[in-house]
Amino acid sequence: MAKSFRDKLFALAHNYWWCWQPDVTSIFRDLDAAKWRELDHNPVLLLESLTEDLLEQRARESVLHSRVNYAYRRCEEYLHDKNTWGALNAGILGQKPVAYFSAEFGIHESLPNYSGGLGVLAGDHLKSASDLGVPLVAVGLLYNEGYFSQQIDEDGWQREIYDPVSNHRLPIQKAKGLDGKDVIVKVDTRTGSIHAQAWQVNVGRVRLFLLDTNIEQNTPEDRRLTARLYGGDVRIRIRQEVILGIGGVRALAQMGIVPNVVHMNEGHSAFATLELIRQRMNDDGMSFPDAMRETTEMCVFTTHTPVPAGHDRFGYDMIDEHLGPTADQLGIGTVGLIGLGRVNVADPNEPFTMTVLAFKCSRRANGVSALHGMVSRRMWTGLWPNKAEHEIPIGHITNGVHLGTWLAPQLAEVYNRVLPPDWKQRSGEADTWKNFESISSGEFWEAHEALKQRLIGMVRRRMITRAQRLNHDKKELIELESLLNPEALTIGFARRFAPYKRADLVLKDVAQLAGIVADSERPVQLIFAGKSHPADDFGKGILQRIFKMSQDPAFKGKVVLVENYDMNLARHLVQGVDVWLNNPRRPLEASGTSGQKVVLNGGLNCSILDGWWAEAYDGLNGFAIGNGRIHSNQEIQDERDAKALMKVLQEEVIPLFYDRDEHGQPHNWIKHMKRSVRTLGWRFNSDRQVMDYVMKGYIPAAGGEYCEMDRFH
Ligand SMILES: *Cc1c(COP(=O)(O)O)cnc(C)c1O
């Protein structure tokens, strides 16, 4: 039976494929632009807010019928396409998919399931796996209060707002088991059982299953277990991780999904390995050592944290309460199980570390940039006491970003003219971009300027919303309507306000920065955004410092702090800035990905040689702060990096931007933009990333031959 207009719209709304299809996104926007924005771009809420009649009327007015029909047909074709990269290259994965586990997924701003880069990386991974046709399912937790929305109060202090979203208002549906019933899993602890229900989110061809403990089988306390991402104490954390790992594997089994490969994105999900071992022992009558060996063969682990303190650790009591029953079933007892999470198995004082369990139960492990791979090998030498550092089996696969999600559609139109017809399907290959630098400088620059204008428009709107909330007077509201200068060199800095990211490094020498922004011949402005973890008062202090600076007469209108950094604001920022500033304390930024989004849109990175930038910078595709040297004294390093930052701004960035030709365009700057896109756009791309995981991780884990070891390292 033919589907109605309304059915087709709902079908499109229930697969996040729409969010990387500009033509589908614009259908939702054209239904009601104001509502679309107000509802955080949630298409299910939008459609539910419009009555049938109103929907029809809007469709007629804006000639939507044929666009919806076309979008729906394209979506069906996409979902059923057999002719994909995965079909050609990952056949061995066949009907048994990769199961990808992560504590957070950043798919879109309407699904508050992420706090920062780790989640967005996971979201981009799913989208590229979908585009490439790699058989993959994903498992996470459903946080109905998400992370939090951020407000900055009158005093510059961060306020966290938790808005519970009920499940039926999200583009998700209840997952169904083989028996056609809801999928509900149970995990036993020494003090009772925890239950969770699985929900399904469609991300193109990929199914993402999210476990929710807010069901009646649970105690009131456990019903709130998955309410918030990273919102609880150690006990909540371990209970969340038990649900994610053990509950996640059980949920897949209930749906008849037997993974060929299990990929753990960070250590949060490492308990999955214990459940896989238990199933093996149960189903195949294997001994514990045999089952562990077989499980290890199929697991792939990505570590993200270059500092020991960043890893989840649990003491004996926590482990015994939550994993005791599992330990008994495995026949190893709590002491044996704790040993799996210790570097030094016999040390009774060493806590259980999730990362250690993940390393011990994976055939391959990797960091997320070349430098981070090296740092990780050094950090974990204790786990392989008989190996030299370079032999430690931790490689790297550098992170990338999803082109369809992060590249501005307006720019894609311009790129269309110089790239091969199938460039979007092959954006992770160098060859695709080889002619990129023949793009018209004028068109490239004009499209960039328009996107900058669009960013400034959004910043103004957000600043006005805040001012209204705080009851500021009319005069100020009017001033905010012309905030920021579209002609000025615009530098963006947005990310989580984790202290190692040093958001305030550029403010270290206030007088010097004041001098830079005071130059009316060569105006410079900075846009900041970012959330601090709710428990991190130090991070909130940095945020406040930047806010206070933005109120100082020397910086007012030139330094702006925008509230509530999310994927929507991120998109506008990375698409509109001239320069993306990144100044972490090396080597603590494992990879970083926001600068890669900027690359796709022609912005230039100005960054410490850390994470991905250490392997990306070639002298002509952006700017380096300092030379990558590390000082053992943190204060000295900060001091030195702050000086290097000022130097590169004053001697390289600003002069290059204001070196204009007869058309008023920065000829040499545009050359850098072109080179940046050509040399980096394909490498730091999640298609390339997923292809690497398939070749170096998934295929070997599924029992295949291909393993290009040297590139893995
Ligand atoms: C890309 C992204 C990040 C990651 O940024 P980094 O610079 O890698 O820390 C964090 N938050 C959001 C919303 C993003 O889109």
JSON list of C-alpha atoms and ligand atoms in Angstrom, two decimals, residues 114-118 120-121 124 399 401 406 494-496 500-501 565-571 574 580-582 589 591-595 597 612, ligand 1:
[
{"chain": "A", "resi": 114, "resn": "TYR", "atom": "CA", "xyz": [26.80, 13.08, 24.56]},
{"chain": "A", "resi": 115, "resn": "SER", "atom": "CA", "xyz": [29.01, 15.35, 26.61]},
{"chain": "A", "resi": 116, "resn": "GLY", "atom": "CA", "xyz": [31.78, 16.04, 24.12]},
{"chain": "A", "resi": 117, "resn": "GLY", "atom": "CA", "xyz": [34.28, 14.68, 21.67]},
{"chain": "A", "resi": 118, "resn": "LEU", "atom": "CA", "xyz": [34.05, 11.01, 22.69]},
{"chain": "A", "resi": 120, "resn": "VAL", "atom": "CA", "xyz": [30.54, 12.90, 18.74]},
{"chain": "A", "resi": 121, "resn": "LEU", "atom": "CA", "xyz": [33.29, 10.57, 17.57]},
{"chain": "A", "resi": 124, "resn": "ASP", "atom": "CA", "xyz": [30.41, 10.02, 13.38]},
{"chain": "A", "resi": 399, "resn": "ASN", "atom": "CA", "xyz": [40.11, 10.01, 14.63]},
{"chain": "A", "resi": 401, "resn": "VAL", "atom": "CA", "xyz": [34.88, 13.46, 11.33]},
{"chain": "A", "resi": 406, "resn": "TRP", "atom": "CA", "xyz": [30.01, 18.82, 9.47]},
{"chain": "A", "resi": 494, "resn": "ALA", "atom": "CA", "xyz": [34.92, 25.82, 21.79]},
{"chain": "A", "resi": 495, "resn": "ARG", "atom": "CA", "xyz": [35.23, 22.53, 23.59]},
{"chain": "A", "resi": 496, "resn": "ARG", "atom": "CA", "xyz": [34.68, 21.03, 27.03]},
{"chain": "A", "resi": 500, "resn": "TYR", "atom": "CA", "xyz": [44.16, 20.61, 30.32]},
{"chain": "A", "resi": 501, "resn": "LYS", "atom": "CA", "xyz": [42.55, 22.33, 27.34]},
{"chain": "A", "resi": 565, "resn": "TYR", "atom": "CA", "xyz": [27.85, 24.49, 23.46]},
{"chain": "A", "resi": 566, "resn": "ASP", "atom": "CA", "xyz": [26.12, 21.63, 21.65]},
{"chain": "A", "resi": 567, "resn": "MET", "atom": "CA", "xyz": [26.28, 20.06, 18.21]},
{"chain": "A", "resi": 568, "resn": "ASN", "atom": "CA", "xyz": [24.15, 22.82, 16.75]},
{"chain": "A", "resi": 569, "resn": "LEU", "atom": "CA", "xyz": [26.41, 25.61, 17.98]},
{"chain": "A", "resi": 570, "resn": "ALA", "atom": "CA", "xyz": [29.43, 23.47, 17.06]},
{"chain": "A", "resi": 571, "resn": "ARG", "atom": "CA", "xyz": [28.18, 23.22, 13.48]},
{"chain": "A", "resi": 574, "resn": "VAL", "atom": "CA", "xyz": [33.23, 25.18, 12.71]},
{"chain": "A", "resi": 580, "resn": "TRP", "atom": "CA", "xyz": [40.17, 27.53, 15.17]},
{"chain": "A", "resi": 581, "resn": "LEU", "atom": "CA", "xyz": [42.28, 27.83, 18.26]},
{"chain": "A", "resi": 582, "resn": "ASN", "atom": "CA", "xyz": [43.42, 24.71, 20.09]},
{"chain": "A", "resi": 589, "resn": "GLU", "atom": "CA", "xyz": [44.79, 15.93, 23.86]},
{"chain": "A", "resi": 591, "resn": "SER", "atom": "CA", "xyz": [43.27, 13.46, 19.26]},
{"chain": "A", "resi": 592, "resn": "GLY", "atom": "CA", "xyz": [40.74, 16.29, 19.24]},
{"chain": "A", "resi": 593, "resn": "THR", "atom": "CA", "xyz": [38.23, 16.41, 16.40]},
{"chain": "A", "resi": 594, "resn": "SER", "atom": "CA", "xyz": [36.68, 19.88, 16.36]},
{"chain": "A", "resi": 595, "resn": "GLY", "atom": "CA", "xyz": [39.59, 21.25, 14.33]},
{"chain": "A", "resi": 597, "resn": "LYS", "atom": "CA", "xyz": [35.42, 19.83, 11.27]},
{"chain": "A", "resi": 612, "resn": "TRP", "atom": "CA", "xyz": [45.81, 14.91, 15.43]},
{"chain": "B", "resi": 1, "resn": "LIG", "atom": "C1", "xyz": [33.43, 17.95, 17.92]},
{"chain": "B", "resi": 1, "resn": "LIG", "atom": "C2", "xyz": [32.85, 18.28, 19.22]},
{"chain": "B", "resi": 1, "resn": "LIG", "atom": "C3", "xyz": [33.61, 18.15, 20.38]},
{"chain": "B", "resi": 1, "resn": "LIG", "atom": "C4", "xyz": [35.05, 17.70, 20.36]},
{"chain": "B", "resi": 1, "resn": "LIG", "atom": "O1", "xyz": [35.90, 18.81, 20.33]},
{"chain": "B", "resi": 1, "resn": "LIG", "atom": "P1", "xyz": [37.43, 18.69, 20.72]},
{"chain": "B", "resi": 1, "resn": "LIG", "atom": "O2", "xyz": [38.06, 19.90, 20.20]},
{"chain": "B", "resi": 1, "resn": "LIG", "atom": "O3", "xyz": [37.91, 17.44, 20.07]},
{"chain": "B", "resi": 1, "resn": "LIG", "atom": "O4", "xyz": [37.48, 18.60, 22.19]},
{"chain": "B", "resi": 1, "resn": "LIG", "atom": "C5", "xyz": [33.03, 18.47, 21.60]},
{"chain": "B", "resi": 1, "resn": "LIG", "atom": "N1", "xyz": [31.74, 18.89, 21.66]},
{"chain": "B", "resi": 1, "resn": "LIG", "atom": "C6", "xyz": [30.99, 19.04, 20.57]},
{"chain": "B", "resi": 1, "resn": "LIG", "atom": "C7", "xyz": [29.59, 19.52, 20.71]},
{"chain": "B", "resi": 1, "resn": "LIG", "atom": "C8", "xyz": [31.51, 18.74, 19.31]},
{"chain": "B", "resi": 1, "resn": "LIG", "atom": "O5", "xyz": [30.75, 18.87, 18.22]}
]
